[in-house]
């Protein structure tokens, strides 16, 4: 285990910048949502944004180092959701996880509780899917306060082709290789949800 | 009573920054809305944003010190609504009160004049409510220009579990322990209203 | 007639700042809209934003001095609409006129071509109207490229209680004593239109 | 052929600034969309934004020089869509082409797959059309990954009076004499689409 304090501060600076961006879009209202980046794979360690702060005002030190169970290794108090970030990273091999609360994701989760079917959209290429002829479903899972239960649901429901899951009544989990790719996947998924929400 | 001029300026600086934030969201169009922070509890004194100014352009001195009846103790002319701020602070123990005019709050007040029922939403945790199984009602009260009448309605209608009330045809009152917590409660309540507004 | 070049530059600086603000809201897309301020009343002279420029990129010199007919007295080419600005200033005594193209104004003009009826809204106080019990109509007039015709329609339709008119298929004209008051009236009228647009 | 490296950097700086503007509107989510400017007409050479980057974070060197077939002459990897930019420039004589992914364009393409009929809107003047009595159709073409096919569809469908085409399930192509005019055309077309989207 070689993760040093400077590594964590550096990760914290990246997460603070990404958080401020998402907050400016209105996707992290209140103190909602959290972001993470994998800083070591074996053993699994993630830097996760600290809980309870305004996500537009994070500093590089507002970060917690957690293990594969989401327990704090260094830094302050992680959100309970850190455990789900760690599970997503372990399950998918993602290097970064974004969890945001967008109105469109919760609204579409209500309209399509069985999953949001997407097809024939160029924007699907932004999450690695074909733009034509292939139906892709963005899974919607039932919310839980138990991260084990929520993780089981995510694992059971996720489509390996789609780096995102909607949690009903809650928001979005999205992942990517890097914080920047996770950002782009998040923007693409949210765009798709905003599009579907325009359907009458 | 030990509230000094520097205290008030400091409070004014905080309120100016919070106002500029809300104005940037379009929640304080024209010169609408006002914010306050409790600067002394006994006797009750609040710093309230001065009336008639653009809420995106306040300076630290655009603030009025008012008493429990909303009457000016120092500074310029308070809004008549200062009396309601003071009453909310007295009634709820809040340290800060936000009053904004959002389109979503007035639109939802029209659709649900008897109160806006919320349930099974993670975002409810942002106002201290359970995310599952429990129905919480955001009260809607009838508007009045008489702050005594409006305060009576707020007192009668408010749900102690919910730090906010919608005033029909008018906007939102939201409160919290501090200006930052009141901001977060406001963002959460507005998010919930924007979500409900997507219902067809 | 004492309007000097410095006066016009000063007026141009104010108009540039106001334009940049409205442009940031998306209300002056393309090069649409124009703003004016009265710089002398007798004879009537208005500084009007120059035509054809991006309204988010105006400089203090992107301004034209026009007379009561909207003809250039100094500076570059005024928009044909300068004549309507001058007529509004003469007709209403306003010191500043705002003309913006907002989606909500054109959408509501389509839904309510006979005028947009407003009632029981606190926000009406922001345009000097009572918040209760009194119905106020925001007039909608038919568009024309002939500023004389359009001015006649505005004069015939306007409600002296309401400092604004919707031009169908076109946008908003709003006025006030000063550029800041005209801004606030514009924000209030647009807020009211956005609210009405949420009606299903 | 006299296009020099400084020319390309200069074009890259313009494209980076225009991209950042469009990205701030949410019209280039993920890494979507691309912009181009003609740097030489004979032979046809365009500077096109480099593929795969965040469109809000481009630098002046994130640009590729391409020929009439969209093949790279200098710089990195162009998007496949560079070929369509070149074809639009050749076909229309445009000096700049904007391709953005807006929610409104895809939503309206779904509602009106045969073309979006516009009429009696002042904003049409922003794309050189009459504001009264004349019906103009914004063409909608079927999407393809084959730029030859997509270009044939654009050529067959385009209305010479309208500097824009909607690609169904994809986004907008818009053009103008200069990057600034292409920007203004894009803003105008998007405004028109957002207006039509408010129809119930």
XYZ file of C-alpha atoms in Angstrom, chain C residues 26 28-32 52-54 57 81 101-103 106-107 110-111 143-145 169-170 197 199-200, chain D residues 18 21 25 27 118-123 125 131-132 180 183-185 187-188 191 194-196 198-200:
52
model
C -30.360 33.681 -23.377
C -30.782 38.143 -26.846
C -29.766 35.146 -28.975
C -28.078 35.829 -32.291
C -27.931 39.608 -32.441
C -31.536 40.021 -31.386
C -26.070 43.807 -35.855
C -23.725 43.174 -32.924
C -23.609 40.273 -30.509
C -20.029 41.661 -26.675
C -36.764 49.337 -33.833
C -36.517 37.999 -27.538
C -37.466 35.458 -24.915
C -38.870 32.031 -25.707
C -43.365 34.219 -27.812
C -44.732 30.923 -26.496
C -49.202 32.087 -29.050
C -51.234 30.591 -26.232
C -46.080 41.975 -35.034
C -45.208 44.343 -37.877
C -42.077 45.488 -39.684
C -44.047 36.013 -32.745
C -41.391 38.462 -31.724
C -45.880 28.635 -19.387
C -49.593 25.578 -16.965
C -50.578 22.322 -18.601
C -16.543 29.373 -29.803
C -19.240 29.230 -25.440
C -24.835 26.333 -22.986
C -24.850 22.003 -26.376
C -41.567 27.807 -39.092
C -43.639 30.871 -39.889
C -44.410 34.347 -38.643
C -41.501 34.631 -36.298
C -39.303 37.709 -36.061
C -36.385 35.451 -35.113
C -34.788 37.303 -39.732
C -40.650 37.448 -40.382
C -44.110 37.299 -41.925
C -19.413 34.636 -35.490
C -22.646 31.212 -33.967
C -25.507 33.630 -34.412
C -27.283 31.315 -36.849
C -28.294 30.517 -31.527
C -31.240 31.575 -33.670
C -34.056 29.398 -30.080
C -36.765 25.616 -28.082
C -39.826 27.695 -28.920
C -41.462 24.929 -30.947
C -42.985 24.469 -25.821
C -45.994 23.515 -27.969
C -48.211 21.119 -26.103
